[in-house]
Amino acid sequence: QVKLVESGGGSVQAGGSLRLSCSTSGYTSSWSSMGWFRQAPGKEREGVAGINNLGMTTYADSVKGRFTISKDNAKKTLYLQMDRLKPEDTAMYSCAAAPDLFFSNTLLRANIYNFWGQGSQVTVSS
């Protein structure tokens, strides 16, 4: 079965860094589209970053220049490097995967993704 498992979340002070990992298994050896999403209490789910198998990446304006999405196909793992974290980044972060190829800001739309991880909490203190 398909399984996505996030790790690397935790608590950090503003200005600090964290790296999230998303280990994948099942369904396909490599995903055509993958992304990171976050949701804070009382807030809408937000697409944070996306990547496709052509190496194209896209980011939400709120994280552009601070976050970097990447993946290691051999390890079947997706990453999100988060630098210069802000209290506004506090949220539950989930990874998502789809077997279809998408581009640009479409990668930040939750409804294109078929499979999701359980989430990893990131808390940034001021």
PDB file of N, CA, C and O in Angstrom, residues 57-121:
ATOM      1  N   THR A  57      10.258  23.601  -9.492  1.00  0.00           N
ATOM      2  CA  THR A  57       9.798  23.868  -8.136  1.00  0.00           C
ATOM      3  C   THR A  57       8.968  25.136  -8.092  1.00  0.00           C
ATOM      4  O   THR A  57       9.131  26.029  -8.933  1.00  0.00           O
ATOM      5  N   THR A  58       8.092  25.208  -7.111  1.00  0.00           N
ATOM      6  CA  THR A  58       7.286  26.403  -6.913  1.00  0.00           C
ATOM      7  C   THR A  58       7.023  26.569  -5.428  1.00  0.00           C
ATOM      8  O   THR A  58       7.001  25.591  -4.680  1.00  0.00           O
ATOM      9  N   TYR A  59       6.837  27.825  -5.005  1.00  0.00           N
ATOM     10  CA  TYR A  59       6.693  28.140  -3.595  1.00  0.00           C
ATOM     11  C   TYR A  59       5.594  29.154  -3.371  1.00  0.00           C
ATOM     12  O   TYR A  59       5.336  30.024  -4.213  1.00  0.00           O
ATOM     13  N   ALA A  60       4.957  29.054  -2.221  1.00  0.00           N
ATOM     14  CA  ALA A  60       4.047  30.094  -1.797  1.00  0.00           C
ATOM     15  C   ALA A  60       4.826  31.375  -1.534  1.00  0.00           C
ATOM     16  O   ALA A  60       5.983  31.334  -1.091  1.00  0.00           O
ATOM     17  N   ASP A  61       4.194  32.505  -1.794  1.00  0.00           N
ATOM     18  CA  ASP A  61       4.867  33.780  -1.576  1.00  0.00           C
ATOM     19  C   ASP A  61       5.345  33.935  -0.135  1.00  0.00           C
ATOM     20  O   ASP A  61       6.385  34.558   0.119  1.00  0.00           O
ATOM     21  N   SER A  62       4.611  33.359   0.801  1.00  0.00           N
ATOM     22  CA  SER A  62       4.932  33.523   2.204  1.00  0.00           C
ATOM     23  C   SER A  62       6.235  32.842   2.617  1.00  0.00           C
ATOM     24  O   SER A  62       6.804  33.189   3.661  1.00  0.00           O
ATOM     25  N   VAL A  63       6.707  31.882   1.820  1.00  0.00           N
ATOM     26  CA  VAL A  63       7.926  31.153   2.174  1.00  0.00           C
ATOM     27  C   VAL A  63       9.031  31.313   1.144  1.00  0.00           C
ATOM     28  O   VAL A  63      10.146  30.816   1.357  1.00  0.00           O
ATOM     29  N   LYS A  64       8.758  31.988   0.064  1.00  0.00           N
ATOM     30  CA  LYS A  64       9.727  32.133  -1.018  1.00  0.00           C
ATOM     31  C   LYS A  64      11.005  32.791  -0.507  1.00  0.00           C
ATOM     32  O   LYS A  64      10.957  33.810   0.177  1.00  0.00           O
ATOM     33  N   GLY A  65      12.122  32.190  -0.851  1.00  0.00           N
ATOM     34  CA  GLY A  65      13.409  32.690  -0.402  1.00  0.00           C
ATOM     35  C   GLY A  65      13.866  32.140   0.927  1.00  0.00           C
ATOM     36  O   GLY A  65      15.036  32.329   1.297  1.00  0.00           O
ATOM     37  N   ARG A  66      12.970  31.466   1.658  1.00  0.00           N
ATOM     38  CA  ARG A  66      13.312  30.897   2.956  1.00  0.00           C
ATOM     39  C   ARG A  66      13.254  29.372   2.972  1.00  0.00           C
ATOM     40  O   ARG A  66      14.007  28.735   3.705  1.00  0.00           O
ATOM     41  N   PHE A  67      12.361  28.794   2.183  1.00  0.00           N
ATOM     42  CA  PHE A  67      12.181  27.342   2.143  1.00  0.00           C
ATOM     43  C   PHE A  67      12.711  26.798   0.826  1.00  0.00           C
ATOM     44  O   PHE A  67      12.632  27.461  -0.218  1.00  0.00           O
ATOM     45  N   THR A  68      13.208  25.562   0.855  1.00  0.00           N
ATOM     46  CA  THR A  68      13.687  24.886  -0.339  1.00  0.00           C
ATOM     47  C   THR A  68      13.165  23.459  -0.364  1.00  0.00           C
ATOM     48  O   THR A  68      13.396  22.694   0.576  1.00  0.00           O
ATOM     49  N   ILE A  69      12.474  23.095  -1.441  1.00  0.00           N
ATOM     50  CA  ILE A  69      11.980  21.736  -1.608  1.00  0.00           C
ATOM     51  C   ILE A  69      12.936  20.965  -2.509  1.00  0.00           C
ATOM     52  O   ILE A  69      13.472  21.498  -3.478  1.00  0.00           O
ATOM     53  N   SER A  70      13.147  19.707  -2.187  1.00  0.00           N
ATOM     54  CA  SER A  70      13.995  18.844  -2.993  1.00  0.00           C
ATOM     55  C   SER A  70      13.586  17.400  -2.771  1.00  0.00           C
ATOM     56  O   SER A  70      12.820  17.101  -1.852  1.00  0.00           O
ATOM     57  N   LYS A  71      14.087  16.509  -3.606  1.00  0.00           N
ATOM     58  CA  LYS A  71      13.830  15.098  -3.386  1.00  0.00           C
ATOM     59  C   LYS A  71      14.991  14.251  -3.860  1.00  0.00           C
ATOM     60  O   LYS A  71      15.761  14.649  -4.738  1.00  0.00           O
ATOM     61  N   ASP A  72      15.110  13.100  -3.249  1.00  0.00           N
ATOM     62  CA  ASP A  72      16.118  12.118  -3.596  1.00  0.00           C
ATOM     63  C   ASP A  72      15.372  10.896  -4.105  1.00  0.00           C
ATOM     64  O   ASP A  72      14.790  10.143  -3.321  1.00  0.00           O
ATOM     65  N   ASN A  73      15.358  10.710  -5.411  1.00  0.00           N
ATOM     66  CA  ASN A  73      14.588   9.618  -5.994  1.00  0.00           C
ATOM     67  C   ASN A  73      15.126   8.248  -5.580  1.00  0.00           C
ATOM     68  O   ASN A  73      14.353   7.310  -5.394  1.00  0.00           O
ATOM     69  N   ALA A  74      16.433   8.133  -5.448  1.00  0.00           N
ATOM     70  CA  ALA A  74      17.019   6.863  -5.038  1.00  0.00           C
ATOM     71  C   ALA A  74      16.556   6.468  -3.642  1.00  0.00           C
ATOM     72  O   ALA A  74      16.318   5.293  -3.367  1.00  0.00           O
ATOM     73  N   LYS A  75      16.434   7.454  -2.756  1.00  0.00           N
ATOM     74  CA  LYS A  75      15.969   7.199  -1.391  1.00  0.00           C
ATOM     75  C   LYS A  75      14.462   7.289  -1.251  1.00  0.00           C
ATOM     76  O   LYS A  75      13.928   7.018  -0.171  1.00  0.00           O
ATOM     77  N   LYS A  76      13.789   7.682  -2.331  1.00  0.00           N
ATOM     78  CA  LYS A  76      12.329   7.828  -2.330  1.00  0.00           C
ATOM     79  C   LYS A  76      11.881   8.754  -1.200  1.00  0.00           C
ATOM     80  O   LYS A  76      10.898   8.491  -0.495  1.00  0.00           O
ATOM     81  N   THR A  77      12.601   9.849  -1.050  1.00  0.00           N
ATOM     82  CA  THR A  77      12.362  10.772   0.054  1.00  0.00           C
ATOM     83  C   THR A  77      12.266  12.207  -0.447  1.00  0.00           C
ATOM     84  O   THR A  77      13.086  12.641  -1.263  1.00  0.00           O
ATOM     85  N   LEU A  78      11.280  12.914   0.048  1.00  0.00           N
ATOM     86  CA  LEU A  78      11.063  14.329  -0.227  1.00  0.00           C
ATOM     87  C   LEU A  78      11.533  15.135   0.973  1.00  0.00           C
ATOM     88  O   LEU A  78      11.363  14.704   2.121  1.00  0.00           O
ATOM     89  N   TYR A  79      12.092  16.320   0.719  1.00  0.00           N
ATOM     90  CA  TYR A  79      12.608  17.162   1.787  1.00  0.00           C
ATOM     91  C   TYR A  79      12.042  18.569   1.686  1.00  0.00           C
ATOM     92  O   TYR A  79      11.683  19.045   0.606  1.00  0.00           O
ATOM     93  N   LEU A  80      11.994  19.225   2.835  1.00  0.00           N
ATOM     94  CA  LEU A  80      11.698  20.649   2.889  1.00  0.00           C
ATOM     95  C   LEU A  80      12.665  21.291   3.871  1.00  0.00           C
ATOM     96  O   LEU A  80      12.556  21.085   5.083  1.00  0.00           O
ATOM     97  N   GLN A  81      13.607  22.042   3.338  1.00  0.00           N
ATOM     98  CA  GLN A  81      14.535  22.797   4.163  1.00  0.00           C
ATOM     99  C   GLN A  81      13.901  24.139   4.492  1.00  0.00           C
ATOM    100  O   GLN A  81      13.531  24.887   3.586  1.00  0.00           O
ATOM    101  N   MET A  82      13.764  24.437   5.766  1.00  0.00           N
ATOM    102  CA  MET A  82      13.113  25.647   6.230  1.00  0.00           C
ATOM    103  C   MET A  82      14.122  26.484   6.999  1.00  0.00           C
ATOM    104  O   MET A  82      14.612  26.068   8.048  1.00  0.00           O
ATOM    105  N   ASP A  83      14.417  27.664   6.471  1.00  0.00           N
ATOM    106  CA  ASP A  83      15.375  28.575   7.078  1.00  0.00           C
ATOM    107  C   ASP A  83      14.689  29.876   7.469  1.00  0.00           C
ATOM    108  O   ASP A  83      13.637  30.223   6.933  1.00  0.00           O
ATOM    109  N   ARG A  84      15.318  30.597   8.398  1.00  0.00           N
ATOM    110  CA  ARG A  84      14.798  31.878   8.864  1.00  0.00           C
ATOM    111  C   ARG A  84      13.326  31.768   9.227  1.00  0.00           C
ATOM    112  O   ARG A  84      12.486  32.553   8.784  1.00  0.00           O
ATOM    113  N   LEU A  85      13.028  30.786  10.044  1.00  0.00           N
ATOM    114  CA  LEU A  85      11.651  30.509  10.406  1.00  0.00           C
ATOM    115  C   LEU A  85      11.032  31.649  11.198  1.00  0.00           C
ATOM    116  O   LEU A  85      11.710  32.328  11.974  1.00  0.00           O
ATOM    117  N   LYS A  86       9.738  31.834  10.994  1.00  0.00           N
ATOM    118  CA  LYS A  86       8.960  32.865  11.654  1.00  0.00           C
ATOM    119  C   LYS A  86       7.834  32.232  12.459  1.00  0.00           C
ATOM    120  O   LYS A  86       7.397  31.120  12.140  1.00  0.00           O
ATOM    121  N   PRO A  87       7.325  32.910  13.481  1.00  0.00           N
ATOM    122  CA  PRO A  87       6.176  32.368  14.214  1.00  0.00           C
ATOM    123  C   PRO A  87       4.992  32.040  13.312  1.00  0.00           C
ATOM    124  O   PRO A  87       4.258  31.087  13.594  1.00  0.00           O
ATOM    125  N   GLU A  88       4.811  32.787  12.242  1.00  0.00           N
ATOM    126  CA  GLU A  88       3.725  32.533  11.303  1.00  0.00           C
ATOM    127  C   GLU A  88       3.867  31.202  10.572  1.00  0.00           C
ATOM    128  O   GLU A  88       2.908  30.743   9.943  1.00  0.00           O
ATOM    129  N   ASP A  89       5.044  30.587  10.632  1.00  0.00           N
ATOM    130  CA  ASP A  89       5.257  29.286  10.011  1.00  0.00           C
ATOM    131  C   ASP A  89       4.753  28.135  10.871  1.00  0.00           C
ATOM    132  O   ASP A  89       4.753  26.984  10.417  1.00  0.00           O
ATOM    133  N   THR A  90       4.348  28.420  12.090  1.00  0.00           N
ATOM    134  CA  THR A  90       3.853  27.381  12.991  1.00  0.00           C
ATOM    135  C   THR A  90       2.621  26.713  12.393  1.00  0.00           C
ATOM    136  O   THR A  90       1.641  27.377  12.068  1.00  0.00           O
ATOM    137  N   ALA A  91       2.679  25.394  12.237  1.00  0.00           N
ATOM    138  CA  ALA A  91       1.585  24.652  11.606  1.00  0.00           C
ATOM    139  C   ALA A  91       1.907  23.169  11.612  1.00  0.00           C
ATOM    140  O   ALA A  91       3.023  22.752  11.925  1.00  0.00           O
ATOM    141  N   MET A  92       0.897  22.373  11.253  1.00  0.00           N
ATOM    142  CA  MET A  92       1.104  20.977  10.947  1.00  0.00           C
ATOM    143  C   MET A  92       1.482  20.877   9.472  1.00  0.00           C
ATOM    144  O   MET A  92       0.725  21.338   8.606  1.00  0.00           O
ATOM    145  N   TYR A  93       2.622  20.279   9.192  1.00  0.00           N
ATOM    146  CA  TYR A  93       3.112  20.155   7.827  1.00  0.00           C
ATOM    147  C   TYR A  93       2.909  18.739   7.323  1.00  0.00           C
ATOM    148  O   TYR A  93       3.314  17.774   7.972  1.00  0.00           O
ATOM    149  N   SER A  94       2.303  18.615   6.148  1.00  0.00           N
ATOM    150  CA  SER A  94       2.044  17.320   5.537  1.00  0.00           C
ATOM    151  C   SER A  94       2.653  17.267   4.148  1.00  0.00           C
ATOM    152  O   SER A  94       2.661  18.261   3.424  1.00  0.00           O
ATOM    153  N   CYS A  95       3.148  16.100   3.770  1.00  0.00           N
ATOM    154  CA  CYS A  95       3.603  15.899   2.403  1.00  0.00           C
ATOM    155  C   CYS A  95       2.521  15.198   1.606  1.00  0.00           C
ATOM    156  O   CYS A  95       1.666  14.502   2.154  1.00  0.00           O
ATOM    157  N   ALA A  96       2.563  15.388   0.292  1.00  0.00           N
ATOM    158  CA  ALA A  96       1.562  14.827  -0.598  1.00  0.00           C
ATOM    159  C   ALA A  96       2.219  14.388  -1.897  1.00  0.00           C
ATOM    160  O   ALA A  96       3.241  14.939  -2.310  1.00  0.00           O
ATOM    161  N   ALA A  97       1.611  13.399  -2.555  1.00  0.00           N
ATOM    162  CA  ALA A  97       2.166  12.846  -3.780  1.00  0.00           C
ATOM    163  C   ALA A  97       1.065  12.523  -4.773  1.00  0.00           C
ATOM    164  O   ALA A  97      -0.049  12.171  -4.387  1.00  0.00           O
ATOM    165  N   ALA A  98       1.407  12.633  -6.063  1.00  0.00           N
ATOM    166  CA  ALA A  98       0.489  12.308  -7.143  1.00  0.00           C
ATOM    167  C   ALA A  98       1.245  11.631  -8.275  1.00  0.00           C
ATOM    168  O   ALA A  98       2.382  12.022  -8.576  1.00  0.00           O
ATOM    169  N   PRO A  99       0.635  10.636  -8.938  1.00  0.00           N
ATOM    170  CA  PRO A  99       1.305   9.967 -10.051  1.00  0.00           C
ATOM    171  C   PRO A  99       1.292  10.765 -11.347  1.00  0.00           C
ATOM    172  O   PRO A  99       2.006  10.410 -12.286  1.00  0.00           O
ATOM    173  N   ASP A 100       0.511  11.823 -11.415  1.00  0.00           N
ATOM    174  CA  ASP A 100       0.413  12.647 -12.612  1.00  0.00           C
ATOM    175  C   ASP A 100       1.349  13.833 -12.531  1.00  0.00           C
ATOM    176  O   ASP A 100       1.660  14.343 -11.454  1.00  0.00           O
ATOM    177  N   LEU A 101       1.765  14.303 -13.704  1.00  0.00           N
ATOM    178  CA  LEU A 101       2.718  15.409 -13.787  1.00  0.00           C
ATOM    179  C   LEU A 101       1.973  16.730 -13.865  1.00  0.00           C
ATOM    180  O   LEU A 101       1.140  16.943 -14.752  1.00  0.00           O
ATOM    181  N   PHE A 102       2.290  17.624 -12.941  1.00  0.00           N
ATOM    182  CA  PHE A 102       1.739  18.964 -12.934  1.00  0.00           C
ATOM    183  C   PHE A 102       2.870  19.979 -12.925  1.00  0.00           C
ATOM    184  O   PHE A 102       4.040  19.631 -12.707  1.00  0.00           O
ATOM    185  N   PHE A 103       2.503  21.236 -13.129  1.00  0.00           N
ATOM    186  CA  PHE A 103       3.495  22.284 -13.306  1.00  0.00           C
ATOM    187  C   PHE A 103       3.137  23.529 -12.510  1.00  0.00           C
ATOM    188  O   PHE A 103       1.979  23.759 -12.155  1.00  0.00           O
ATOM    189  N   SER A 104       4.156  24.320 -12.251  1.00  0.00           N
ATOM    190  CA  SER A 104       3.990  25.674 -11.730  1.00  0.00           C
ATOM    191  C   SER A 104       3.111  25.681 -10.481  1.00  0.00           C
ATOM    192  O   SER A 104       3.191  24.788  -9.637  1.00  0.00           O
ATOM    193  N   ASN A 105       2.248  26.690 -10.378  1.00  0.00           N
ATOM    194  CA  ASN A 105       1.468  26.860  -9.160  1.00  0.00           C
ATOM    195  C   ASN A 105       0.406  25.784  -8.962  1.00  0.00           C
ATOM    196  O   ASN A 105      -0.152  25.684  -7.869  1.00  0.00           O
ATOM    197  N   THR A 106       0.139  24.991  -9.999  1.00  0.00           N
ATOM    198  CA  THR A 106      -0.762  23.865  -9.827  1.00  0.00           C
ATOM    199  C   THR A 106      -0.255  22.911  -8.746  1.00  0.00           C
ATOM    200  O   THR A 106      -1.047  22.255  -8.066  1.00  0.00           O
ATOM    201  N   LEU A 107       1.052  22.846  -8.581  1.00  0.00           N
ATOM    202  CA  LEU A 107       1.640  21.984  -7.567  1.00  0.00           C
ATOM    203  C   LEU A 107       1.282  22.405  -6.145  1.00  0.00           C
ATOM    204  O   LEU A 107       1.503  21.640  -5.205  1.00  0.00           O
ATOM    205  N   LEU A 108       0.753  23.603  -5.977  1.00  0.00           N
ATOM    206  CA  LEU A 108       0.342  24.089  -4.666  1.00  0.00           C
ATOM    207  C   LEU A 108      -1.151  23.897  -4.402  1.00  0.00           C
ATOM    208  O   LEU A 108      -1.652  24.364  -3.376  1.00  0.00           O
ATOM    209  N   ARG A 109      -1.849  23.206  -5.277  1.00  0.00           N
ATOM    210  CA  ARG A 109      -3.274  22.945  -5.100  1.00  0.00           C
ATOM    211  C   ARG A 109      -3.460  21.558  -4.495  1.00  0.00           C
ATOM    212  O   ARG A 109      -3.064  20.552  -5.076  1.00  0.00           O
ATOM    213  N   ALA A 110      -4.106  21.515  -3.361  1.00  0.00           N
ATOM    214  CA  ALA A 110      -4.242  20.267  -2.630  1.00  0.00           C
ATOM    215  C   ALA A 110      -5.018  19.211  -3.403  1.00  0.00           C
ATOM    216  O   ALA A 110      -4.749  18.007  -3.256  1.00  0.00           O
ATOM    217  N   ASN A 111      -5.961  19.627  -4.245  1.00  0.00           N
ATOM    218  CA  ASN A 111      -6.845  18.659  -4.875  1.00  0.00           C
ATOM    219  C   ASN A 111      -6.201  17.863  -5.999  1.00  0.00           C
ATOM    220  O   ASN A 111      -6.830  16.958  -6.551  1.00  0.00           O
ATOM    221  N   ILE A 112      -4.964  18.150  -6.360  1.00  0.00           N
ATOM    222  CA  ILE A 112      -4.291  17.332  -7.364  1.00  0.00           C
ATOM    223  C   ILE A 112      -3.637  16.100  -6.747  1.00  0.00           C
ATOM    224  O   ILE A 112      -3.265  15.178  -7.479  1.00  0.00           O
ATOM    225  N   TYR A 113      -3.507  16.073  -5.445  1.00  0.00           N
ATOM    226  CA  TYR A 113      -2.751  15.011  -4.792  1.00  0.00           C
ATOM    227  C   TYR A 113      -3.644  13.877  -4.324  1.00  0.00           C
ATOM    228  O   TYR A 113      -4.704  14.100  -3.730  1.00  0.00           O
ATOM    229  N   ASN A 114      -3.189  12.664  -4.566  1.00  0.00           N
ATOM    230  CA  ASN A 114      -3.935  11.466  -4.232  1.00  0.00           C
ATOM    231  C   ASN A 114      -3.595  10.914  -2.857  1.00  0.00           C
ATOM    232  O   ASN A 114      -4.444  10.304  -2.203  1.00  0.00           O
ATOM    233  N   PHE A 115      -2.359  11.132  -2.422  1.00  0.00           N
ATOM    234  CA  PHE A 115      -1.868  10.479  -1.222  1.00  0.00           C
ATOM    235  C   PHE A 115      -1.209  11.484  -0.308  1.00  0.00           C
ATOM    236  O   PHE A 115      -0.524  12.402  -0.759  1.00  0.00           O
ATOM    237  N   TRP A 116      -1.400  11.281   0.990  1.00  0.00           N
ATOM    238  CA  TRP A 116      -0.954  12.220   2.005  1.00  0.00           C
ATOM    239  C   TRP A 116      -0.308  11.511   3.173  1.00  0.00           C
ATOM    240  O   TRP A 116      -0.677  10.388   3.522  1.00  0.00           O
ATOM    241  N   GLY A 117       0.654  12.193   3.786  1.00  0.00           N
ATOM    242  CA  GLY A 117       1.216  11.733   5.034  1.00  0.00           C
ATOM    243  C   GLY A 117       0.382  12.187   6.210  1.00  0.00           C
ATOM    244  O   GLY A 117      -0.611  12.903   6.062  1.00  0.00           O
ATOM    245  N   GLN A 118       0.782  11.774   7.396  1.00  0.00           N
ATOM    246  CA  GLN A 118       0.007  12.059   8.603  1.00  0.00           C
ATOM    247  C   GLN A 118       0.297  13.437   9.181  1.00  0.00           C
ATOM    248  O   GLN A 118      -0.477  13.936  10.001  1.00  0.00           O
ATOM    249  N   GLY A 119       1.398  14.036   8.802  1.00  0.00           N
ATOM    250  CA  GLY A 119       1.748  15.362   9.268  1.00  0.00           C
ATOM    251  C   GLY A 119       2.810  15.367  10.348  1.00  0.00           C
ATOM    252  O   GLY A 119       2.951  14.421  11.119  1.00  0.00           O
ATOM    253  N   SER A 120       3.545  16.466  10.399  1.00  0.00           N
ATOM    254  CA  SER A 120       4.567  16.684  11.411  1.00  0.00           C
ATOM    255  C   SER A 120       4.460  18.123  11.904  1.00  0.00           C
ATOM    256  O   SER A 120       4.428  19.057  11.100  1.00  0.00           O
ATOM    257  N   GLN A 121       4.407  18.294  13.212  1.00  0.00           N
ATOM    258  CA  GLN A 121       4.188  19.612  13.789  1.00  0.00           C
ATOM    259  C   GLN A 121       5.469  20.431  13.800  1.00  0.00           C
ATOM    260  O   GLN A 121       6.529  19.949  14.214  1.00  0.00           O
TER     261      GLN A 121
END
